[in-house]
Every structure is written in C-alpha cells, then in structure tokens.
Coordinates of C-alpha atoms and ligand atoms in Angstrom, one line a residue:
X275 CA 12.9 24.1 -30.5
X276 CA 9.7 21.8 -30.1
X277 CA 7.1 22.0 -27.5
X278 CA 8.1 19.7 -24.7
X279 CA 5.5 16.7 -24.5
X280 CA 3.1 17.2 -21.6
X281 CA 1.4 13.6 -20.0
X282 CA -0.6 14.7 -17.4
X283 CA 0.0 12.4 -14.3
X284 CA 3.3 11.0 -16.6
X285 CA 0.5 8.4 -17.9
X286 CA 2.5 6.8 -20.6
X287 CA 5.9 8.3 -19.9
X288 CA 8.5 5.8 -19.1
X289 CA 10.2 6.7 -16.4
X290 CA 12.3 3.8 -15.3
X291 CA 13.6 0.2 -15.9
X292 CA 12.9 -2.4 -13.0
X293 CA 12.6 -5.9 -12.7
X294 CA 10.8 -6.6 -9.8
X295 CA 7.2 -6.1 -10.8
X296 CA 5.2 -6.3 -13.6
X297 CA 1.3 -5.4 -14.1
X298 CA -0.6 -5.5 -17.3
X299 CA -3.4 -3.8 -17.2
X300 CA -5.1 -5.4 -20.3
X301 CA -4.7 -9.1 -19.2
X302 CA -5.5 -8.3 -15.5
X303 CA -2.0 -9.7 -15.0
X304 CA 0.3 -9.1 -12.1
X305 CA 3.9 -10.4 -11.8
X306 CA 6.0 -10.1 -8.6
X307 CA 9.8 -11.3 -10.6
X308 CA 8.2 -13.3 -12.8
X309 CA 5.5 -14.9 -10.3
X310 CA 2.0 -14.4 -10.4
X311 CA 0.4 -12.9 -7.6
X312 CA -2.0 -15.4 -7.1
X313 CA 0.5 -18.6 -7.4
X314 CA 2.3 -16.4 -4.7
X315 CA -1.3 -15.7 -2.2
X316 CA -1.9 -19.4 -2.9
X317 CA 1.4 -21.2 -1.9
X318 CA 3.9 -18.3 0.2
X319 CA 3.6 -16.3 3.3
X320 CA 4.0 -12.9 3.3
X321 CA 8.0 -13.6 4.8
X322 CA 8.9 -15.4 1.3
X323 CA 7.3 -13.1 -0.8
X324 CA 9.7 -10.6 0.8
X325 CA 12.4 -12.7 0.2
X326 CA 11.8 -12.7 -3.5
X327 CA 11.0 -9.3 -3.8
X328 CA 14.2 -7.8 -2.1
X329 CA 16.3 -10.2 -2.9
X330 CA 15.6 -11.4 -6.5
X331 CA 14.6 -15.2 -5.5
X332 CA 11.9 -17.6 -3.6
X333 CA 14.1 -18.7 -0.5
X334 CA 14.4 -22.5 0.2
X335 CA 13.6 -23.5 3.9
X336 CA 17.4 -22.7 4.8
X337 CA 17.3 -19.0 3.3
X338 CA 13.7 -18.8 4.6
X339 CA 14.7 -19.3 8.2
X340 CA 17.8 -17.2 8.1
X341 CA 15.9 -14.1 6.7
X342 CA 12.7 -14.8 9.2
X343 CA 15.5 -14.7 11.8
X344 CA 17.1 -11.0 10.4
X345 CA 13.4 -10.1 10.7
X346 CA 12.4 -11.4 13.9
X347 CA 15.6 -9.6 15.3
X348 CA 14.6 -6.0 14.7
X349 CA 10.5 -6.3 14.9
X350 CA 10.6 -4.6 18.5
X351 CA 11.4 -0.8 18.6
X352 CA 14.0 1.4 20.6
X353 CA 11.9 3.1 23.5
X354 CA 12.5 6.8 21.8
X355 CA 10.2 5.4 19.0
X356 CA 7.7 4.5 21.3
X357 CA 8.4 7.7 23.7
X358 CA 8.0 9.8 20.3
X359 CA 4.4 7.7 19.1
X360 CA 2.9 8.5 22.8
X361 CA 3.8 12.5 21.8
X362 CA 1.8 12.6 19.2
X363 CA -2.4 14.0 19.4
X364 CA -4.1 10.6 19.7
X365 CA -6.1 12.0 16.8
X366 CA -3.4 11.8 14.6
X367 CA -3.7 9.5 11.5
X368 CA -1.6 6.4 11.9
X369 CA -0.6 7.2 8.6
X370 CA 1.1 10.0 9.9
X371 CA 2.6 8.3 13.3
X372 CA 3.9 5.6 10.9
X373 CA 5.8 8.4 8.5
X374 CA 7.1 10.4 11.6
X375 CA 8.3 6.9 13.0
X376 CA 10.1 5.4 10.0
X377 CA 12.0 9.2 9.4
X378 CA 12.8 9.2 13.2
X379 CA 14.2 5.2 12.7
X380 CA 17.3 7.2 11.1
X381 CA 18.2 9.3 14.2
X382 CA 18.0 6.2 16.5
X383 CA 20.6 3.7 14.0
X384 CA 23.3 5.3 12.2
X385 CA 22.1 7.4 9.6
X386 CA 22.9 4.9 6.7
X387 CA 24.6 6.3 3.7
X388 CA 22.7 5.8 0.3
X389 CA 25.6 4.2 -1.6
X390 CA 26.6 1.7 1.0
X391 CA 24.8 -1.6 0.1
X392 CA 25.3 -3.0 3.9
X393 CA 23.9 -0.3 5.7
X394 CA 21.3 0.3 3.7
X395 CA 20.0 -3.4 4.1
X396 CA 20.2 -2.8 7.7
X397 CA 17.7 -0.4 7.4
X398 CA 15.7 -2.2 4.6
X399 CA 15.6 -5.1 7.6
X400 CA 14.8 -3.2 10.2
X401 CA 12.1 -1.2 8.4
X402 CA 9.9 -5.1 6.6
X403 CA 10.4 -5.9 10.5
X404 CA 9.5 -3.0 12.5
X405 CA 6.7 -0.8 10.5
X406 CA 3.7 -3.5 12.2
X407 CA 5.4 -3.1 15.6
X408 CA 5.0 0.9 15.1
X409 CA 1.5 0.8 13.7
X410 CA 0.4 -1.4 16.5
X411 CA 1.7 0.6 19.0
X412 CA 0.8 3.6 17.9
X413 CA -2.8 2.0 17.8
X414 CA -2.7 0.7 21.3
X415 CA -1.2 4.3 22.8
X416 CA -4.0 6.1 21.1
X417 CA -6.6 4.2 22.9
X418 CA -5.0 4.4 26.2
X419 CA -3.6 0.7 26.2
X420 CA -0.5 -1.1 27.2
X421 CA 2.0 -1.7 24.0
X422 CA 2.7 -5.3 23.4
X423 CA 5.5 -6.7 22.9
X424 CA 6.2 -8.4 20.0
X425 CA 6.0 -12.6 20.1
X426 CA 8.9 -13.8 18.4
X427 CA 7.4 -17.3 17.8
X428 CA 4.5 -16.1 15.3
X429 CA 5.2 -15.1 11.6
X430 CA 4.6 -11.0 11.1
X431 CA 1.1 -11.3 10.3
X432 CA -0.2 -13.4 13.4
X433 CA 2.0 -11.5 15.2
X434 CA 1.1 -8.0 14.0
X435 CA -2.5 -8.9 14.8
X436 CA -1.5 -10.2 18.1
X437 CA 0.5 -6.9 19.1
X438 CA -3.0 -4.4 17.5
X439 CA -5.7 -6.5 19.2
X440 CA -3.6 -8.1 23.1
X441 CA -4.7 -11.4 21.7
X442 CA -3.7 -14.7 19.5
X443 CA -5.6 -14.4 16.3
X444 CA -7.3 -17.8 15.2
X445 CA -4.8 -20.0 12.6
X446 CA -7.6 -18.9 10.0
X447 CA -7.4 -15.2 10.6
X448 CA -3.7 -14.7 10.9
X449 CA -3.3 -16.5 7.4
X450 CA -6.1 -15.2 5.8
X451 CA -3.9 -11.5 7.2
X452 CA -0.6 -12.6 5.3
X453 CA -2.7 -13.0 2.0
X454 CA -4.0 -9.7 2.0
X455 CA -0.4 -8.6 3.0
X456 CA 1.3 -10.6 -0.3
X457 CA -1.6 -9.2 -2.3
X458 CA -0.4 -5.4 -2.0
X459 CA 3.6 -6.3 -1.3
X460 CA 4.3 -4.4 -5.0
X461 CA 2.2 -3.0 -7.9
X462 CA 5.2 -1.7 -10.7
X463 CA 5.5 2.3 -10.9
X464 CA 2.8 3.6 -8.9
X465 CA 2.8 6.7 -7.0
X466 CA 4.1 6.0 -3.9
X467 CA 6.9 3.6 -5.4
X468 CA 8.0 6.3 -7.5
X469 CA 7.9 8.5 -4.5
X470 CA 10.3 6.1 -3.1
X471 CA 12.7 5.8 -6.5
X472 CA 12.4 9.7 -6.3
X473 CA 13.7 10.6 -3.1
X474 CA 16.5 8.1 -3.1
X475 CA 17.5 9.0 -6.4
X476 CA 18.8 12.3 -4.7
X477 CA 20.5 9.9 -2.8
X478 CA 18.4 10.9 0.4
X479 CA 19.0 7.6 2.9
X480 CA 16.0 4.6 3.0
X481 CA 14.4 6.2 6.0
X482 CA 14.0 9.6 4.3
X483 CA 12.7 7.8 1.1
X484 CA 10.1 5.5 2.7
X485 CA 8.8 7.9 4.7
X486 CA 8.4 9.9 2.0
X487 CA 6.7 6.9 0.5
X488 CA 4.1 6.3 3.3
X489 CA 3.3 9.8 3.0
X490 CA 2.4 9.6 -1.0
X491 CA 0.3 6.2 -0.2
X492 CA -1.9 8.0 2.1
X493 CA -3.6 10.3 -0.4
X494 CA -7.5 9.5 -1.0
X495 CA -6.5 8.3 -4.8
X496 CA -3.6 5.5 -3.5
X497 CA -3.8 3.7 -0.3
X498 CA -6.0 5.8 1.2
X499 CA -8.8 4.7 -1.6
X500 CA -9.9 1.5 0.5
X501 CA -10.7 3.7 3.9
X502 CA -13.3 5.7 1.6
X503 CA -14.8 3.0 0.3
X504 CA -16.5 1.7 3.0
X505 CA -17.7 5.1 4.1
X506 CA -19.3 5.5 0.7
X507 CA -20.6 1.6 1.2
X508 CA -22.2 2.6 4.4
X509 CA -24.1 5.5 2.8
X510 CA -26.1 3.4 0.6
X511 CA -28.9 1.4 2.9
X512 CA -29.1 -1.5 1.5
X513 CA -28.4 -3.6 -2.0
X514 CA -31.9 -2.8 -4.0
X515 CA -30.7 0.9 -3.6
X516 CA -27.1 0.4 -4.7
X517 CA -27.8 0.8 -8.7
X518 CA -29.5 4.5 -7.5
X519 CA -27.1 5.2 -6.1
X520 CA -23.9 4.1 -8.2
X521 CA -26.0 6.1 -11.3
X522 CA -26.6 9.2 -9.4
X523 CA -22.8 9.1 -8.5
X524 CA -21.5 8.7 -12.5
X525 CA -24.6 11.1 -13.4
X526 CA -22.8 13.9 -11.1
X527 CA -19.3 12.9 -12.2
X528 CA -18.6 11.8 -8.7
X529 CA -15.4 9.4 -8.2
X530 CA -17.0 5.8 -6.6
X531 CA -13.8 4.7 -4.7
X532 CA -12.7 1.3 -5.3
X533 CA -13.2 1.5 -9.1
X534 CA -10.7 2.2 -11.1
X535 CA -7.2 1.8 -12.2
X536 CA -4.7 3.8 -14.1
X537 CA -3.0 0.7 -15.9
X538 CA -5.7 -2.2 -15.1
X539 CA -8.6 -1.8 -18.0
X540 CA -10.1 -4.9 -16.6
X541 CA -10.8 -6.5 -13.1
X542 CA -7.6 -6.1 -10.9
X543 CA -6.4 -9.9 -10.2
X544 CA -6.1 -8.7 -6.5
X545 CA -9.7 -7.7 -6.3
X546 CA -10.7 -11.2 -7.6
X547 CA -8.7 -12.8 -4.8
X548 CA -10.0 -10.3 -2.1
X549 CA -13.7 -11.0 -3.3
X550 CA -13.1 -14.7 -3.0
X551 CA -11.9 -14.1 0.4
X552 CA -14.7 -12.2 1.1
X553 CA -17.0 -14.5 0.6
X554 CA -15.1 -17.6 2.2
X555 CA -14.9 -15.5 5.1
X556 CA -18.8 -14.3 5.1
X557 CA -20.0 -17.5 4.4
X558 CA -18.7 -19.3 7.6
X559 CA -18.3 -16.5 9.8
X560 CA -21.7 -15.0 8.5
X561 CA -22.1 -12.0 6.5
X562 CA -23.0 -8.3 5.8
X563 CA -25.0 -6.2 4.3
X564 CA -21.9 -4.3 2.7
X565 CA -20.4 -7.7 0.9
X566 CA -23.8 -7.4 -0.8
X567 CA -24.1 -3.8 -1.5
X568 CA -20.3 -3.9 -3.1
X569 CA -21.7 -7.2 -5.2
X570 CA -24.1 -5.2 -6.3
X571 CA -22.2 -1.7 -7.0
X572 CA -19.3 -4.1 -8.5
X573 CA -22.5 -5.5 -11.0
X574 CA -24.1 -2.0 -11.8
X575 CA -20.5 -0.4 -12.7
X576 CA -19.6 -3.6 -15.2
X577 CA -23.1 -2.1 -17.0
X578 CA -21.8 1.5 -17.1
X579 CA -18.8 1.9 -16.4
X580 CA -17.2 -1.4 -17.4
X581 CA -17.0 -0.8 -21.0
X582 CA -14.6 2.6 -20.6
X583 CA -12.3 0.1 -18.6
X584 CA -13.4 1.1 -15.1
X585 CA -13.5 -1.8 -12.8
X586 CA -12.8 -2.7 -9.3
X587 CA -9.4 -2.7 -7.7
X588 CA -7.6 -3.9 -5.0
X589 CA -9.3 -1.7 -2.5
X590 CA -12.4 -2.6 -3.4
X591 CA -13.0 -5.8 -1.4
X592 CA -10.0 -5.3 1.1
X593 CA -11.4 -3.3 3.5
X594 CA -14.1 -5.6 3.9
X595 CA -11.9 -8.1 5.1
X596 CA -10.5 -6.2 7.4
X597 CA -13.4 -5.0 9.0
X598 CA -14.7 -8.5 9.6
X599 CA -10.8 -9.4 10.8
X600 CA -12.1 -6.5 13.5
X601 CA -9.6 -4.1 12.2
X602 CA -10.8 -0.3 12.3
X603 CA -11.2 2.0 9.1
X604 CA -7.7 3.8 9.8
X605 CA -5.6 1.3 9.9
X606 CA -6.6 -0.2 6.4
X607 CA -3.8 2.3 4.9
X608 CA -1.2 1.2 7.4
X609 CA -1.6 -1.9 6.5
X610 CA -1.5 -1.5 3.1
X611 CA 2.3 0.1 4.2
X612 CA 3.6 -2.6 5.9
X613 CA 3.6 -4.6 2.9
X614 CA 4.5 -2.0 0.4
X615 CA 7.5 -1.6 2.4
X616 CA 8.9 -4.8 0.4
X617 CA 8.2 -3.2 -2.8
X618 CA 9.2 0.0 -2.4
X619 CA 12.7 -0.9 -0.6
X620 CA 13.0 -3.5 -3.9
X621 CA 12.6 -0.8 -6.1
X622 CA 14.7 1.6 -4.1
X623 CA 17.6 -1.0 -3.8
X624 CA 17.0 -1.0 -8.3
X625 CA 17.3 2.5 -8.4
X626 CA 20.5 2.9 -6.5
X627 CA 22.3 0.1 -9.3
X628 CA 21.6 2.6 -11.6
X629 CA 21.2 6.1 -10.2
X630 CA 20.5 9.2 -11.9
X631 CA 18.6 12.3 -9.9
X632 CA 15.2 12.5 -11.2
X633 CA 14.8 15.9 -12.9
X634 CA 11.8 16.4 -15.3
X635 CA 11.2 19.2 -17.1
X636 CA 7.9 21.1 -17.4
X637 CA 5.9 23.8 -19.1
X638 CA 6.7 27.3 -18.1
X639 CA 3.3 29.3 -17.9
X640 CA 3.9 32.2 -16.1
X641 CA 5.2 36.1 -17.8
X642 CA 8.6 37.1 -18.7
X643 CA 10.2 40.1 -18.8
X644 CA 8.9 41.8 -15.8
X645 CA 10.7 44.3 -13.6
X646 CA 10.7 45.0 -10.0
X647 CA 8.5 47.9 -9.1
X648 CA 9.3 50.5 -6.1
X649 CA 7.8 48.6 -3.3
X650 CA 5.4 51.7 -3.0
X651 CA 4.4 51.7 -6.6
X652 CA 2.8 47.8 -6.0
Ligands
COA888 N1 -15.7 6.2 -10.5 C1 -16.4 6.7 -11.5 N2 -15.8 6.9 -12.7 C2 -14.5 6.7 -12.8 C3 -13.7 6.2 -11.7 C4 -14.4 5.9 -10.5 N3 -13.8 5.4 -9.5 N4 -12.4 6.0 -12.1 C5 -12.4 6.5 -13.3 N5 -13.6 6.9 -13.8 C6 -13.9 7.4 -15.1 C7 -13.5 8.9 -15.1 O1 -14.6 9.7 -14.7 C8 -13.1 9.2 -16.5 O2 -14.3 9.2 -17.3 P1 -14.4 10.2 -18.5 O3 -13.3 9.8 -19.5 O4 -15.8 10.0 -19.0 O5 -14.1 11.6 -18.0 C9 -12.4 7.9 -16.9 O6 -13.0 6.9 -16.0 C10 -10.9 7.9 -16.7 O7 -10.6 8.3 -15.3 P2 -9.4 9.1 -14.8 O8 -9.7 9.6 -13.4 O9 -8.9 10.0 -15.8 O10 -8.3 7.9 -14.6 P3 -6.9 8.0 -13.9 O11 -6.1 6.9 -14.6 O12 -6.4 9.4 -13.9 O13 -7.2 7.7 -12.4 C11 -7.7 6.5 -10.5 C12 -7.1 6.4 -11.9 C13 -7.4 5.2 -9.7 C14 -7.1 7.7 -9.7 C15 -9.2 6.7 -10.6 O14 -9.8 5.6 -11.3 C16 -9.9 6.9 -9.3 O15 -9.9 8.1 -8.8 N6 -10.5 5.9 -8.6 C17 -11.1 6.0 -7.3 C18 -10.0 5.9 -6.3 C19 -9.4 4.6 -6.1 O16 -10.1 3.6 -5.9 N7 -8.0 4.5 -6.0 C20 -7.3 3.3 -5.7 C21 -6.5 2.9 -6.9 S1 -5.7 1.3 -6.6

C-alpha cells in the first residue's frame, strides 16, 4: 500500500465544496456568493450581508426588514446568560465569556437537533442577533458597570457600540463599525470555519459547533492575530525605527503579526479597505503615531518579505480602527466573532445538505508490537 500523503496544516488538501465564499489568494480576490467584498463594504450594511450569506441572496427592502425584524427579536439575552457572564473571573478573556455563552445558549432554548432545518435557524437567528449583546455585557460586568439594554431602533453595529460604551455612537462611527463588521463576515475554509463544518459534521447542534468555532478564532495565528499586532506596534518608538526593527524581527525568524496569509500571496483586499479607513478616519479625527509606524512596517516588508508573498492582512489595519473607535485591545477578537458568526453558520447550514463525519487519516509514528510489562518490572 502507498504512503498516505501528508499536507502539513491540510495546505492544499480539499476538504470540502461550498458556495458561499470564495478567496483567491493570487488576484487579492474575495467573493461573498459571487459578490465582491468591497462592492458589498461600499453599498450594504452588515444586516444584508447576512442575508446573503445565510440565505443565498441580497434581500430587497421587504426581505431586508423582515429579517432585521427576526434579528432585532432575539438580540437581548435570557437573564441565566447574563447571571452565568457575571460568574465568570473578570479577568477572563471575552473570548472565552463569548464561547461559554453561545454553548450555554443551548441549555436556555431547546437543544435544537442538527438535522432539523427550523430549529436550527432558530438558533442561527438567535446566535447573528445575540453574540454583540453577550460581548457587551460581558464587557460592561467586567468593569463593574450596569448592562444595557439593547435599543431596538439602531442597526447591530450602532447598537452593539451603544450597549459596550452607555452611549449613541456618532452616524460616522457606527457605520464606519458595520464596514469592518462586513469586511470579516466570511473568508472560505479557514480554521475556525472548518472548526465549525467539523463539529457539526458529527452532527453536534449549532451551539456546540460555534462555540467550538469562537474557541479556534481565538488562537494568536486566527483572530487573535490583530490584538498582537498593536502590542508589537507599540514596541517600536516611532516610524524612523520601524525598518530596525521589522529587519531584526525577519533576521531572528520572528512572526511580525499582521503579515501574512496562508492563501493571499498579495495584499489582502480587506487590508486595503481597512487602510483606507484608517486614514479617512486619522485625517479628520487626527492621527497616530502607530498609523505611521504600520505605514512604514507595511513599506519595509513589501522590500523583504513581499517577494515570498508575505503581505499584510486583514488584521493588520483593523485594530487600528478600533482603537481610535475607543474599543480596547480584547475585544478586537470578539468582534471579529460577531461577524464570523454569518459565515460560519452559512457554512455550517452547507455542510449539513451534504453531511459526511469528518474523519482524516494520519501517519502512525509510534512502536508496535509491545507488550505489557509487570507493573513492577516498569
Ligand atoms: N512575518 C514574517 N515572516 C512571515 C510571516 C510573518 N507574519 N508570515 C509568513 N512568513 C514567512 C515565514 O517565515 C516563511 O518563511 P520561510 O519560507 O523563509 O521559512 C514563509 O513566510 C511562509 O510562512 P508560513 O508560516 O509557513 O505560512 P503559513 O501559511 O503556514 O502561515 C500565517 C500563515 C497567517 C499563520 C502566517 O503568515 C503568520 O503566522 N502570520 C502572522 C499571524 C497573522 O497575522 N495571522 C492572521 C492571519 S489572517
């Protein structure tokens, strides 16, 4: 018999069919069902880029309003969620308060069952609508504040910034919010979407799977990428040192988060967007020293790095919005959830039409043939 094929990481191995994301990493190309991302950041709100996602098709305003409406019906949460989010060590991550809230979600609604469509939805519903409400309240208990409630006439961005900060954001800042949240709504077969694809194929309900989801986005090389790059922005002092530094960094084979992309070999088209964002938003609402020292990271890595296909991704300029949107360092992640959620339940939805239990195979490397020694003879 042949040797098995090993792909480290599965780079290369097909693992699936799907039709609700595309990315090609040579063009710098990214396709939500047949729509490029930034037609989509340019013209829809993070509500209708939902829509398309999980269910196959732009809504018109009637379809819009009927779906905003499902949404707007289960954004607040049952008080166990809350009683169990005020339990927790305010030090946890809100990574993890969000992956211990979306598993609990199935104890509080029937537990839905896989295979049936309906229920499932429910859950798929309930989850788009309620994951801001849980990482808002989970941010507000940890600092010792009153929860608020969620305000029913705003669209989930506003709203979600409304319920983290007490206050209204500005018409600017709640839309410049839903961008970023249609720019990370789905990105093809990463890891935590597989995660997803994984845990449902084993027919495990939608809580169960996008927990398990959250928890796979929070790793240092997937979501959790854009919270470390502004702590390795902030160790460099300003942008005249930022070629040092980025050299000393590929010299010692350290990783320079932000960079980077398993399929993209050029710019990722999200990062483009961010970075224009980044510096609308700097120029009127004045700037900071990081926007330069990333400009100038972003120009020493297209020198050195750029011709082995390293470039910046989506994290790169993200959480440099969000700083200046007042939102802290642990929450970029979060965030970066409660958009996903879209994508992953799309991709979920796809993998229950066609379900087989994910089983790979692998390399066997340890000995055969041994035999249990006498327990004193060990
Ligand atoms: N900084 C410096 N060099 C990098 C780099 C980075 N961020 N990302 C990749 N490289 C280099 C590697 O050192 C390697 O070089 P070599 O061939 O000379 O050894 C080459 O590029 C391939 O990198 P590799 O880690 O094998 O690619 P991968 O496809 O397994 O990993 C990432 C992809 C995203 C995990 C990786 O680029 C990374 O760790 N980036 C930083 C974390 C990040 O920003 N993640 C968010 C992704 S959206």
């Amino acid at each position: 018999m042949s040797e098995p094929q090993f792909s480290p990481g599965l780079a290369g191995v097909v693992a699936g069919k799907s039709g609700v994301g595309l990315v090609n990493g040579t063009d710098g190309i990214l396709l939500y069902r047949g729509y490029r991302v930034e037609d989509l950041a340019e013209h829809c709100t993070f509500e209708e880029v939902a829509h398309l996602l999980l269910k196959g098709k732009l809504p018109n305003r009637e379809e819009l309003s009927a779906f905003d409406a499902e949404l707007k019906a289960r954004r607040a949460l049952p008080a166990g969620i809350l009683a169990l989010l005020r339990t927790l060590p305010t030090k946890t991550h809100p990574m993890a308060a969000l992956q211990s809230a979306v598993a609990a979600l199935s104890g509080f609604y029937p537990a839905p069952d896989a295979a049936d469509r309906a229920a499932s939805w429910e859950g798929i519903l309930r989850l788009t609508a309620s994951m801001p409400t849980i990482v808002a309240a989970f941010h507000r208990i940890r600092q010792g504040k009153d929860v608020v409630d969620p305000d029913l006439t705003q669209g989930m961005a506003g709203d979600f910034l409304t319920m983290l900060n007490g206050e209204k954001p500005t018409d600017k800042a709640a839309r410049l919010f839903d961008v970023c949240l249609v720019l990370h709504a789905e990105h093809g077969f990463n890891a935590s979407t597989f995660t997803g694809r994984v845990v449902g194929s084993s027919l495990a309900d939608i809580y169960a799977s996008m927990s398990a989801a959250v928890g796979s986005l929070s790793g240092p090389l997937h979501g959790g990428a854009n919270e470390e790059v502004l702590v390795q922005l902030k160790e460099i002092p300003n942008a005249e040192a930022a070629p040092a530094w980025f050299d000393h960094m590929i010299e010692t084979k350290q990783k320079v988060m932000g960079l980077g992309h398993r399929v993209y070999k050029v710019k990722d088209p999200r990062a483009g967007i961010l970075q224009r964002m980044a510096s609308d938003l700097f120029s009127t609402e004045g700037s900071t020293p990081l926007y330069d020292i990333a400009h100038a990271i972003e120009q020493r890595a297209a020198v050195k790095v750029g011709p082995k296909g390293v470039w910046p991704n989506v994290d790169f300029y993200s959480g440099l919005v969000y700083q200046k949107l007042g939102l802290t360092v642990d929450l970029f992640t979060p965030i970066f959830a409660i958009a996903r959620i879209a994508g992953w339940s799309a991709h979920w939805m796809e993998q229950m039409e066609d379900n087989r239990i994910y089983r790979p195979d692998c390399i066997y490397t340890g000995p055969n043939d041994l035999t249990v020694p006498a327990i004193d003879a060990r």
